[in-house]
CSV table of C-alpha atoms in Angstrom, one decimal:
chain,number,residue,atom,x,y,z
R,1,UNK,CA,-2.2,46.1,68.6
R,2,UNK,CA,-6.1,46.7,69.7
R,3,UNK,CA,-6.8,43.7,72.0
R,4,UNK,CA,-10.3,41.7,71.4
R,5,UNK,CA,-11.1,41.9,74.9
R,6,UNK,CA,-13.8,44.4,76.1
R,7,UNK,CA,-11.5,47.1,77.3
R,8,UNK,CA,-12.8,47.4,81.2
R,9,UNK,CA,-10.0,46.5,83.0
R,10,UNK,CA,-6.5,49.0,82.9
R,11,UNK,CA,-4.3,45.7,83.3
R,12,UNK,CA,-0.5,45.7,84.0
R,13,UNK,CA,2.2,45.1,81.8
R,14,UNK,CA,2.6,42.0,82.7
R,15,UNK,CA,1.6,37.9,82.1
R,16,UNK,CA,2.2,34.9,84.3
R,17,UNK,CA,2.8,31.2,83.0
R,18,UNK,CA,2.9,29.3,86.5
R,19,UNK,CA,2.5,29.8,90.4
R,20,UNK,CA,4.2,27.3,92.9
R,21,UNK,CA,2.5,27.9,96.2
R,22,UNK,CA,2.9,31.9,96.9
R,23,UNK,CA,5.0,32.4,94.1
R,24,UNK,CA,4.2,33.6,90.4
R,25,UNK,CA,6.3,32.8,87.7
R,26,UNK,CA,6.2,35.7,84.7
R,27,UNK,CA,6.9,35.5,80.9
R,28,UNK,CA,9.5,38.4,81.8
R,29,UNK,CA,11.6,35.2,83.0
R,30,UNK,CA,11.3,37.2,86.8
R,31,UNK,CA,10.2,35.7,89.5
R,32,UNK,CA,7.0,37.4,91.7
R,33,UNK,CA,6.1,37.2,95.5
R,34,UNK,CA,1.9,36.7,95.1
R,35,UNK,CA,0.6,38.7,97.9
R,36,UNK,CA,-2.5,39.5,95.8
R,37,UNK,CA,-3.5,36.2,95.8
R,38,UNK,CA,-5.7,37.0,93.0
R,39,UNK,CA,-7.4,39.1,94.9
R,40,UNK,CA,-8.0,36.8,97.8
R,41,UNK,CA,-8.7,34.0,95.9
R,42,UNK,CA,-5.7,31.9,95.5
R,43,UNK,CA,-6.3,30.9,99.4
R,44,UNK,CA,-3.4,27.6,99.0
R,45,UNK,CA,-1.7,29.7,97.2
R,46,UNK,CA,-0.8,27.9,93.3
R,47,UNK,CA,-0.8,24.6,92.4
R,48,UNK,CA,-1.1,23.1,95.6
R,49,UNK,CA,-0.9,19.6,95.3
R,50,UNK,CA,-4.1,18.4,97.1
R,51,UNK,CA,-6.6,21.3,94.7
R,52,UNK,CA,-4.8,20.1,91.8
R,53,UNK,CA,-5.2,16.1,92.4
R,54,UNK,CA,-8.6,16.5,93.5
R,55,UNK,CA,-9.7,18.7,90.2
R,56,UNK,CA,-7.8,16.0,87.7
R,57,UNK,CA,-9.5,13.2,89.4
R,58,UNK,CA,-12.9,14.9,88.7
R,59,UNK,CA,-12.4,16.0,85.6
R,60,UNK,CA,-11.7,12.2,84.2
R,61,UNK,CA,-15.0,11.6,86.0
R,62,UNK,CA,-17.7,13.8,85.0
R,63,UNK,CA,-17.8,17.6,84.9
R,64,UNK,CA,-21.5,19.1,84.5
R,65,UNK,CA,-24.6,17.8,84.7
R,66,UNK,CA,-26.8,20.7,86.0
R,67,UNK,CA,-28.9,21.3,89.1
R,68,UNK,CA,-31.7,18.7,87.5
R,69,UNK,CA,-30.2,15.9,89.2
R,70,UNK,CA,-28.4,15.6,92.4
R,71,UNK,CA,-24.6,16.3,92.6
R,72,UNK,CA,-23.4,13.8,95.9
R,73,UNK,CA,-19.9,16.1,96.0
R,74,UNK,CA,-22.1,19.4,96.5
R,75,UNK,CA,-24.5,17.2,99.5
R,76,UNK,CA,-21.1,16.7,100.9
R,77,UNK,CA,-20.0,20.4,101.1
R,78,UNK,CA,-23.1,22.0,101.6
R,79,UNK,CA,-22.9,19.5,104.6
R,80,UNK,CA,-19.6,20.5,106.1
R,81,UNK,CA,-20.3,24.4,105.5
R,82,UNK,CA,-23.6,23.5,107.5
R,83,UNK,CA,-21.1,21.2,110.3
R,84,UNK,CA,-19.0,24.3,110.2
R,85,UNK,CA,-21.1,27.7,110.7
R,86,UNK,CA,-24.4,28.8,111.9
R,87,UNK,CA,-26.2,28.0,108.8
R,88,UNK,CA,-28.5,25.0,107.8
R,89,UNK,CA,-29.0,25.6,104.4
R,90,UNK,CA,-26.6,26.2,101.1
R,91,UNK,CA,-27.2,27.5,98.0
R,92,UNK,CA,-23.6,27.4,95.8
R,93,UNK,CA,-23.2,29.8,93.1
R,94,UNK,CA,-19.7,31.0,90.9
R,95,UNK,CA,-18.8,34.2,91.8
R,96,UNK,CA,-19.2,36.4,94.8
R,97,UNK,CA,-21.3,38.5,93.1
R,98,UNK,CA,-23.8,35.9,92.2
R,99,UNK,CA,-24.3,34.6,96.1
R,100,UNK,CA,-24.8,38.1,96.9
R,101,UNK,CA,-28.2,38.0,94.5
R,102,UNK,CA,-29.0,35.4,96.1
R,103,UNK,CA,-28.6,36.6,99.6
R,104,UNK,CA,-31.0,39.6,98.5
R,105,UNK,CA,-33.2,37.8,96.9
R,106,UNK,CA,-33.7,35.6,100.1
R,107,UNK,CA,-33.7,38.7,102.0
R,108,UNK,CA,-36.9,40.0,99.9
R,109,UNK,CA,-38.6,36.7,99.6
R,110,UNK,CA,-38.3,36.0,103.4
R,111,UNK,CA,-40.6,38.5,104.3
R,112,UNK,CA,-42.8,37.9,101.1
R,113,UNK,CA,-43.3,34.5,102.2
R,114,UNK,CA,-44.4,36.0,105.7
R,115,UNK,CA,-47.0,38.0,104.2
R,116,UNK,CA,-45.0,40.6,103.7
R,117,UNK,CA,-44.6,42.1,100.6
R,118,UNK,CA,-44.0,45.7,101.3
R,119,UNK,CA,-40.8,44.7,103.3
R,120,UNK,CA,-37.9,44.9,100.5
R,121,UNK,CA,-35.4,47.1,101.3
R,122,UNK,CA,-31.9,46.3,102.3
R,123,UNK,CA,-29.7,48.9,104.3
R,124,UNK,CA,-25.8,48.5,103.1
R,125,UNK,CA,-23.0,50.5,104.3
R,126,UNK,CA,-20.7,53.0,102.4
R,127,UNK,CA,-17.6,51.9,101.0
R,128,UNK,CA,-19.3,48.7,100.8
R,129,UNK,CA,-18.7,46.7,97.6
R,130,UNK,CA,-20.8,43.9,97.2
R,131,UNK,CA,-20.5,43.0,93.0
R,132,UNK,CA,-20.8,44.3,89.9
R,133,UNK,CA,-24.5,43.1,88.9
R,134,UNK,CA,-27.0,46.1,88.7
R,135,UNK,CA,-28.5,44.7,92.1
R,136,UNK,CA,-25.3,44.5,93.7
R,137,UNK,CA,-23.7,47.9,92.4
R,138,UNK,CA,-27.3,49.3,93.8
R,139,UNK,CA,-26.4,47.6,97.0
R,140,UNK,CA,-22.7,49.0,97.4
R,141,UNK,CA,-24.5,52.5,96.3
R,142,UNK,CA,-20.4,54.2,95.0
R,143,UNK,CA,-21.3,56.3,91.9
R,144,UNK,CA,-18.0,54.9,90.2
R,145,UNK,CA,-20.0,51.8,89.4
R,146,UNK,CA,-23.3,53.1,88.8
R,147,UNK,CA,-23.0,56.0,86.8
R,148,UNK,CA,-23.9,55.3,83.2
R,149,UNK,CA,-26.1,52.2,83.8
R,150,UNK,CA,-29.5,53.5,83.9
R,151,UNK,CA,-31.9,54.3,87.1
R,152,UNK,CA,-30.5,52.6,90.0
R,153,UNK,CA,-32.1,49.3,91.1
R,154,UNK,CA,-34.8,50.4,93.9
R,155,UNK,CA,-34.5,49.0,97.5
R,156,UNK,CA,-31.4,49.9,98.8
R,157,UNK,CA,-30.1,52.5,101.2
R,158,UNK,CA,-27.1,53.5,102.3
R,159,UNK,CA,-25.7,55.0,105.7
R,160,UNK,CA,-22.5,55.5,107.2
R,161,UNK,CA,-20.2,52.8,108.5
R,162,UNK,CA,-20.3,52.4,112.6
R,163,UNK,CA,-23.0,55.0,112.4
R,164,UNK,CA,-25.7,53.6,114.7
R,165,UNK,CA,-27.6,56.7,115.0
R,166,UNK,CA,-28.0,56.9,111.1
R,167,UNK,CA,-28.4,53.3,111.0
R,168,UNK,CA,-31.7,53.6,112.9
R,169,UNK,CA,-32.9,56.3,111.5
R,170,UNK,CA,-32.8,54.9,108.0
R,171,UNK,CA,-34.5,51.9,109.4
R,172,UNK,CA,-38.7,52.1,108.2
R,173,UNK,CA,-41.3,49.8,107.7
R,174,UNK,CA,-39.7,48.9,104.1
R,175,UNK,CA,-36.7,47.7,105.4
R,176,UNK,CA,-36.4,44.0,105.1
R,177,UNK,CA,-32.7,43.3,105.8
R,178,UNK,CA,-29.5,44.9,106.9
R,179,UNK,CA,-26.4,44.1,104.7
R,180,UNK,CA,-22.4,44.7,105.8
R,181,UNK,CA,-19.1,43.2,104.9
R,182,UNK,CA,-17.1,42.2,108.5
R,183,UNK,CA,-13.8,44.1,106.8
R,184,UNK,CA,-14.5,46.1,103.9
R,185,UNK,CA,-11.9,44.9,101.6
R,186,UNK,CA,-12.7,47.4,98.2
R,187,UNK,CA,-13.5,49.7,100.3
R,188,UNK,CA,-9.8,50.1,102.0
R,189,UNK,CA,-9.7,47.7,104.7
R,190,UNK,CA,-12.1,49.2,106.7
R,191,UNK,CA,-13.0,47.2,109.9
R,192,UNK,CA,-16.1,47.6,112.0
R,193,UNK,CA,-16.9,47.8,115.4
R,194,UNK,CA,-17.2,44.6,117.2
R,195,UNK,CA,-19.9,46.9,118.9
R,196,UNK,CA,-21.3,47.8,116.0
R,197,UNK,CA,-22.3,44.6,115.0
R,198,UNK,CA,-23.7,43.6,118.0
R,199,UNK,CA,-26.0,46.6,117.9
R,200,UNK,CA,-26.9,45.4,114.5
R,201,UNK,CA,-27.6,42.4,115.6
R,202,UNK,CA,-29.8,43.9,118.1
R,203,UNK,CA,-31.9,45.9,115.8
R,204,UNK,CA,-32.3,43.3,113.6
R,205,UNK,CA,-33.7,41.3,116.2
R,206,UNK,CA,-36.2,44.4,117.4
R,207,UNK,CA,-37.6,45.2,114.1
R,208,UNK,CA,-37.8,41.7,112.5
R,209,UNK,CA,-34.6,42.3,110.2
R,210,UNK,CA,-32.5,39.7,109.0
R,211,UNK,CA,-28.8,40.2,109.4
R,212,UNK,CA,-26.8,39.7,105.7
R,213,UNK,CA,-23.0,39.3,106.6
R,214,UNK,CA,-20.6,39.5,102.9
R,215,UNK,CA,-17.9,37.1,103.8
R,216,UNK,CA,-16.8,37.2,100.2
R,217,UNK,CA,-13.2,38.1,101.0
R,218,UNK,CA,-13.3,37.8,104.5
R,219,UNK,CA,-14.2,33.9,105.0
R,220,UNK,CA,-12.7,30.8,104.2
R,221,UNK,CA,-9.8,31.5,106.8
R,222,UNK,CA,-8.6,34.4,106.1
R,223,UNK,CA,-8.8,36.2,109.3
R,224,UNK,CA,-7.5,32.8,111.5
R,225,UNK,CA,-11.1,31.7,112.0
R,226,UNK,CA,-13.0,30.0,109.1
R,227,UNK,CA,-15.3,32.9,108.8
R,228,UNK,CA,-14.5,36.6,110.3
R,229,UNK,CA,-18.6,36.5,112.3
R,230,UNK,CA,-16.6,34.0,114.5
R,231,UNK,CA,-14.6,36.7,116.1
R,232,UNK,CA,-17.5,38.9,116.6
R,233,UNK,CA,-20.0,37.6,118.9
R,234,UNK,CA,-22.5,38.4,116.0
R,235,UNK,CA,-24.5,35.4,114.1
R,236,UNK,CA,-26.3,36.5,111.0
R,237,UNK,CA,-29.0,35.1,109.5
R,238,UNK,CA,-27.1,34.5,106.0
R,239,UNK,CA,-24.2,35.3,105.2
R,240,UNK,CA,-22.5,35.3,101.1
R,241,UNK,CA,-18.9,33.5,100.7
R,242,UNK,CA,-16.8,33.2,97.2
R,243,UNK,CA,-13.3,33.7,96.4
R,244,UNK,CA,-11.1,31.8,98.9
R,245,UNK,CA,-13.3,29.0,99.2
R,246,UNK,CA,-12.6,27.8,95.3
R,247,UNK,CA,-9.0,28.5,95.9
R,248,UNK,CA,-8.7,29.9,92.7
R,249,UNK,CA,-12.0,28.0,90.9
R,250,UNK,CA,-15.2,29.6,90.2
R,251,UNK,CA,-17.4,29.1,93.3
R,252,UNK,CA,-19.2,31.4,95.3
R,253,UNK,CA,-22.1,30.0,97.7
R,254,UNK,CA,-25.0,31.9,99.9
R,255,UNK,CA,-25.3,30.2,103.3
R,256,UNK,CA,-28.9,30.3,105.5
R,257,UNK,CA,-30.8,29.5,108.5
R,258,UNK,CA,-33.8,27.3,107.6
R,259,UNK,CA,-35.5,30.6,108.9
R,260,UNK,CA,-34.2,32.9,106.7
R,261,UNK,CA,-34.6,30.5,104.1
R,262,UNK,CA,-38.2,30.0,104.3
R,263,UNK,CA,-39.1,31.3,100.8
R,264,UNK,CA,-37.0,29.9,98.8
R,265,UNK,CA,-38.8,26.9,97.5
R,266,UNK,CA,-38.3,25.1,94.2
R,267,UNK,CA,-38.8,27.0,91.4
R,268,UNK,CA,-37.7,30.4,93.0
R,269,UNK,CA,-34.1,30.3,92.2
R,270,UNK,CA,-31.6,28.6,90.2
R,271,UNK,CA,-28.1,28.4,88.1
R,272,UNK,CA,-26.9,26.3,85.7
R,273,UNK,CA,-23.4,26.3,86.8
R,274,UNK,CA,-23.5,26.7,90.1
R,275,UNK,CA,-22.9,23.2,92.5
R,276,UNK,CA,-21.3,21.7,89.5
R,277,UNK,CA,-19.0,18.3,90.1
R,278,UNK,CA,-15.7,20.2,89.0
R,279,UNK,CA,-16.6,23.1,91.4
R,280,UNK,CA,-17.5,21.1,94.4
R,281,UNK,CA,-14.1,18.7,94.6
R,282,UNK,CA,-11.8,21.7,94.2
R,283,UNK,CA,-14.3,23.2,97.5
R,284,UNK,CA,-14.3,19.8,99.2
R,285,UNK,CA,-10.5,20.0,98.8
R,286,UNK,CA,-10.1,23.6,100.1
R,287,UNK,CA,-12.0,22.8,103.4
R,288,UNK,CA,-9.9,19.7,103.4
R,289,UNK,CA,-7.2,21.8,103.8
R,290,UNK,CA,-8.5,24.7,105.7
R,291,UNK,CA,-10.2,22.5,108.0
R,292,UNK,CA,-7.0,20.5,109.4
R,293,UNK,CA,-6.1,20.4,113.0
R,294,UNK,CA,-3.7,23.8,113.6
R,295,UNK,CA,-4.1,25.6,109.9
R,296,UNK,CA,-6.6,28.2,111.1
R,297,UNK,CA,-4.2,28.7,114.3
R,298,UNK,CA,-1.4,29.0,112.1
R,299,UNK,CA,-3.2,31.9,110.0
R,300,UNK,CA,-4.3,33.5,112.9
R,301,UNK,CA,-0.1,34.0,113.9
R,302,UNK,CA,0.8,34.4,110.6
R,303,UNK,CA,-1.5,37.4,110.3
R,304,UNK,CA,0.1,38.6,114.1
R,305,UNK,CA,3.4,38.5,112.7
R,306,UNK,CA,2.8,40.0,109.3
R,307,UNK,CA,0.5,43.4,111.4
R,308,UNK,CA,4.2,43.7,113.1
R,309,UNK,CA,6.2,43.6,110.6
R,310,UNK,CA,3.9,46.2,108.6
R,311,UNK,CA,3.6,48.4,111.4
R,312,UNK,CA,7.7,48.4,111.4
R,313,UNK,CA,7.2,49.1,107.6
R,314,UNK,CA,5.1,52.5,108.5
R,315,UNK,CA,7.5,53.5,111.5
R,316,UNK,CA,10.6,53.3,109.0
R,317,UNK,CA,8.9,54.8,106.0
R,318,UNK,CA,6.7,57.9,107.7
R,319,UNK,CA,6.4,59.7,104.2
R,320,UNK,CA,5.7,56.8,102.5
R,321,UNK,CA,2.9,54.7,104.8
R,322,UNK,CA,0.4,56.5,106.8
R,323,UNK,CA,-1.8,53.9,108.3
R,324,UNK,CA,-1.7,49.3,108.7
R,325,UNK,CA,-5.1,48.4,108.7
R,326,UNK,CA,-7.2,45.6,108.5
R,327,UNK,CA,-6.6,41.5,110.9
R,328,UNK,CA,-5.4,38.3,110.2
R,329,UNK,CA,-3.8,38.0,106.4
R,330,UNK,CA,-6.3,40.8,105.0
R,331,UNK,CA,-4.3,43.7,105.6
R,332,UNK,CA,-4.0,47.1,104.3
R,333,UNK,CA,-1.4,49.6,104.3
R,334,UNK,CA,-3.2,53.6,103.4
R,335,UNK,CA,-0.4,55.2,101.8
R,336,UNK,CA,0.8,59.0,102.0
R,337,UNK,CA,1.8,58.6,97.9
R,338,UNK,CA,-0.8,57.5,95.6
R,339,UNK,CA,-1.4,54.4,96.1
R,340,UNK,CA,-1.0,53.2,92.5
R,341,UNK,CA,2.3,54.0,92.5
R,342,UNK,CA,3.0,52.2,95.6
R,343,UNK,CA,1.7,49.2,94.2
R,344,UNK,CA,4.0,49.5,91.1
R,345,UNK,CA,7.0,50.2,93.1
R,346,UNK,CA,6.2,47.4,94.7
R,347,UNK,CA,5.8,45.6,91.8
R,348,UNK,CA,9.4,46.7,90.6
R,349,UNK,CA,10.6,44.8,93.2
R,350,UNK,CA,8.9,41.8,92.3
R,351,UNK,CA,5.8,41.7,94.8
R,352,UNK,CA,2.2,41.7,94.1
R,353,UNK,CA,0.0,44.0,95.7
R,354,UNK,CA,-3.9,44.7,95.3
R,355,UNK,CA,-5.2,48.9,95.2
R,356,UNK,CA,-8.4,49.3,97.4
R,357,UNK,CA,-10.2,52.6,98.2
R,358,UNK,CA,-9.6,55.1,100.4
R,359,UNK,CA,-5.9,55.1,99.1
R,360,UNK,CA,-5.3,51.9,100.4
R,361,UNK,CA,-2.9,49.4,99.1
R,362,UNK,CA,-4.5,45.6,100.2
R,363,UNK,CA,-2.1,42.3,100.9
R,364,UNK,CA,-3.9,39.4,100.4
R,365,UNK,CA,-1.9,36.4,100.5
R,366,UNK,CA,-2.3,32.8,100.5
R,367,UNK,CA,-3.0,31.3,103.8
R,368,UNK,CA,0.1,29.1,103.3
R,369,UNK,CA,2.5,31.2,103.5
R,370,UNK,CA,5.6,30.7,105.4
R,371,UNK,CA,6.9,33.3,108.5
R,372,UNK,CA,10.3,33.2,105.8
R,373,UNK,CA,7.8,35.1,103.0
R,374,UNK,CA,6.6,37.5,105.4
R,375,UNK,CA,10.3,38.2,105.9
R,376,UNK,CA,10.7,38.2,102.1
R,377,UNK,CA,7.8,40.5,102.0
R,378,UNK,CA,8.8,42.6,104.3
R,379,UNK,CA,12.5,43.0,102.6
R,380,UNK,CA,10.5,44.0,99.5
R,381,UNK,CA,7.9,46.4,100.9
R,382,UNK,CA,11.0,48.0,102.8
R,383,UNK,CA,13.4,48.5,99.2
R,384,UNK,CA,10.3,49.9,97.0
R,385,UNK,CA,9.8,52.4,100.2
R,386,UNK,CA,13.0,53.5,100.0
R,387,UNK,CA,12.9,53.8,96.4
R,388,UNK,CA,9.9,56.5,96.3
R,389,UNK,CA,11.5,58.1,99.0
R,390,UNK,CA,14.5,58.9,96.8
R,391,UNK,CA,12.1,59.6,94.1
R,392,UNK,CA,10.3,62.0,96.8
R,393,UNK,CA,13.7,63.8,97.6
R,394,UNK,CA,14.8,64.1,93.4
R,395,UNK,CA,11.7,65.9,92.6
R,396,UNK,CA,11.5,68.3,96.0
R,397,UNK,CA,14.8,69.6,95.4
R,398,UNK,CA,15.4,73.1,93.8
R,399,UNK,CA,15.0,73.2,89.4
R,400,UNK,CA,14.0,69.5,89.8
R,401,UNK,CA,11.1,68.6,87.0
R,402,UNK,CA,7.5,69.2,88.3
């Protein structure tokens, strides 16, 4: 059969009909370990009880109204996202994708607003990913996801990651912002300098740059702190969140200092979706959770435990798994075998993995998972090893298929 949907995505084999907290439950009748998370969405894993309550309750209320009149549940979560980071300002959006724009744009407008104009080009980072919008393709700068789309939007330029001596040589009297994920997550769990930030920050500060952090994957917990800027020593000036903070409902949101923030006065931005009452509960309820005394700690040893046993993983399997990247539960394992087929021998054995670059498979899973489904995990990772191994050792030996 020829499916009706745009064909853009090569999707697996395979459906879902329900999750119960980090488990999927497929039309095969099998059950799945979700350490995919949806790609780091899924942050209280499926169904929790407390996202589902509060998005019924809503629902029976009211659903959309638009941005033309206020939304009290959006007041409230702008208001603990404010409580909660360095920002004082909130613009909520529904994808990751769509913050970003809105992160540039505030970027660009920032220095408009300061007279000036000329000051419009954002430095990013490559690897980065930062969306699939022509600005934000532009922005991430990888070929794969330009080529075809016309001229590349102008204002973007990329160097190196934990390059400082590229970094400031790119640096001109254009450049309006720098822009850098904390972990680059697409890009194969890549993790940046502690240093490296700081020296950003430091530039930033010498040359009248504002400081664009892309917590898209990174925030809402998943590295044991609320956002990953926490761990670094490094404030920026706005920083771009989606994904985990919806916990599996369209929401993205661009947080701001008043500062940085300065141009964007009514009329110079907008959504018609974004903020909405359904949207806001589900986020309220996410912090709810997030935000309890210990869960963040709990993250914090869960990702401790789940580096080990990865690193155990790679010590057993040498052929199999080169490198464990990545901190907290956004973890990466770069693999010796393609890593597509590591991600289907894993799903063989009933556990969902996500691809990234640099031949890196990515485990993403909820925050609230147990130290028994790392275990489980582990178990899993361990058999689907052994199983390309065997695979590795049928087709080495002599008059075996090529």
């Amino acid at each position: 059969m020829t499916s009706p949907l745009l064909p853009v995505f090569a999707r697996a084999e395979l459906s879902f009909e329900k999750g119960e907290g980090p488990w999927l439950y497929g039309r095969d009748g099998q059950r799945y370990l979700d350490f995919g998370a949806g790609i780091a969405v899924n942050a209280l894993g499926h169904a929790h009880p407390h996202l589902v309550r509060a998005l019924t309750e809503q629902a029976s209320k009211i659903w959309h109204t638009s941005n033309l009149y206020q939304i009290p549940e959006g007041e409230r979560l702008a208001q603990r996202l404010v409580e909660n980071t360095f920002a004082d300002v909130v613009f909520f959006s529904n994808s990751g994708a769509e913050a970003n724009e809105a992160a540039i744009k505030m970027a660009r407008k920032y220095h408009h607003a300061g007279g000036h104009p000329g000051r419009f080009r954002i430095i990013t980072f490559e690897g980065a990913f930062h969306g699939r919008t022509l600005a934000t393709i532009a922005a991430g700068g990888q070929a794969k996801y330009i080529e075809g789309f016309g001229p590349k939007v102008e204002g973007f330029d990329q160097v190196p990651l934990n390059d400082l001596e590229a970094l400031k040589a790119a640096i001109t009297p254009e450049t309006a912002a720098l822009m850098i994920e904390p972990i680059q997550g697409e890009g194969g769990v890549r993790s940046v300098d502690n240093a490296f930030l700081r020296e950003l920050r430091a530039l930033c500060d010498q040359h009248g740059l504002l400081l664009i952090f892309d917590e898209i994957q990174t925030g809402v917990g998943r590295t044991g702190k609320l956002f990953a800027y926490e761990w670094t020593g490094v404030t920026p000036d706005i920083m771009s969140i989606a994904k985990g903070i919806g916990g599996g409902f369209p929401l993205g949101a661009c947080l701001a200092t008043r500062e940085a923030a300065r141009g964007m006065t009514a009329g110079t931005h907008g959504t018609t979706f974004g903020g909405n009452p359904l949207a806001m509960a589900v986020g309220n309820a996410v912090l709810d959770v997030i935000l309890a005394p210990g869960f963040l700690k709990e993250v914090e040893q869960k990702g401790l435990l789940l580096k080990q046993r990865l690193a155990e993983l790679k010590d057993r399997h040498p052929s199999i798994v080169a490198e464990v990247r990545g901190f907290g539960l956004l973890m990466g394992l770069r693999t010796v075998v393609p890593n597509t087929d590591f991600v289907a021998a894993a799903r063989a054995q009933k556990l969902i993995l996500i691809g990234a670059g640099d031949n890196v498979v990515r485990l993403l899973p909820p925050l609230i998972i147990s130290d028994a489904d790392i275990t489980e995990a582990f178990n899993r990772l361990d058999a689907a090893c052994t199983a390309m191994e065997a695979e590795l050792k049928t087709t080495a030996q002599p008059g075996a298929a090529q």
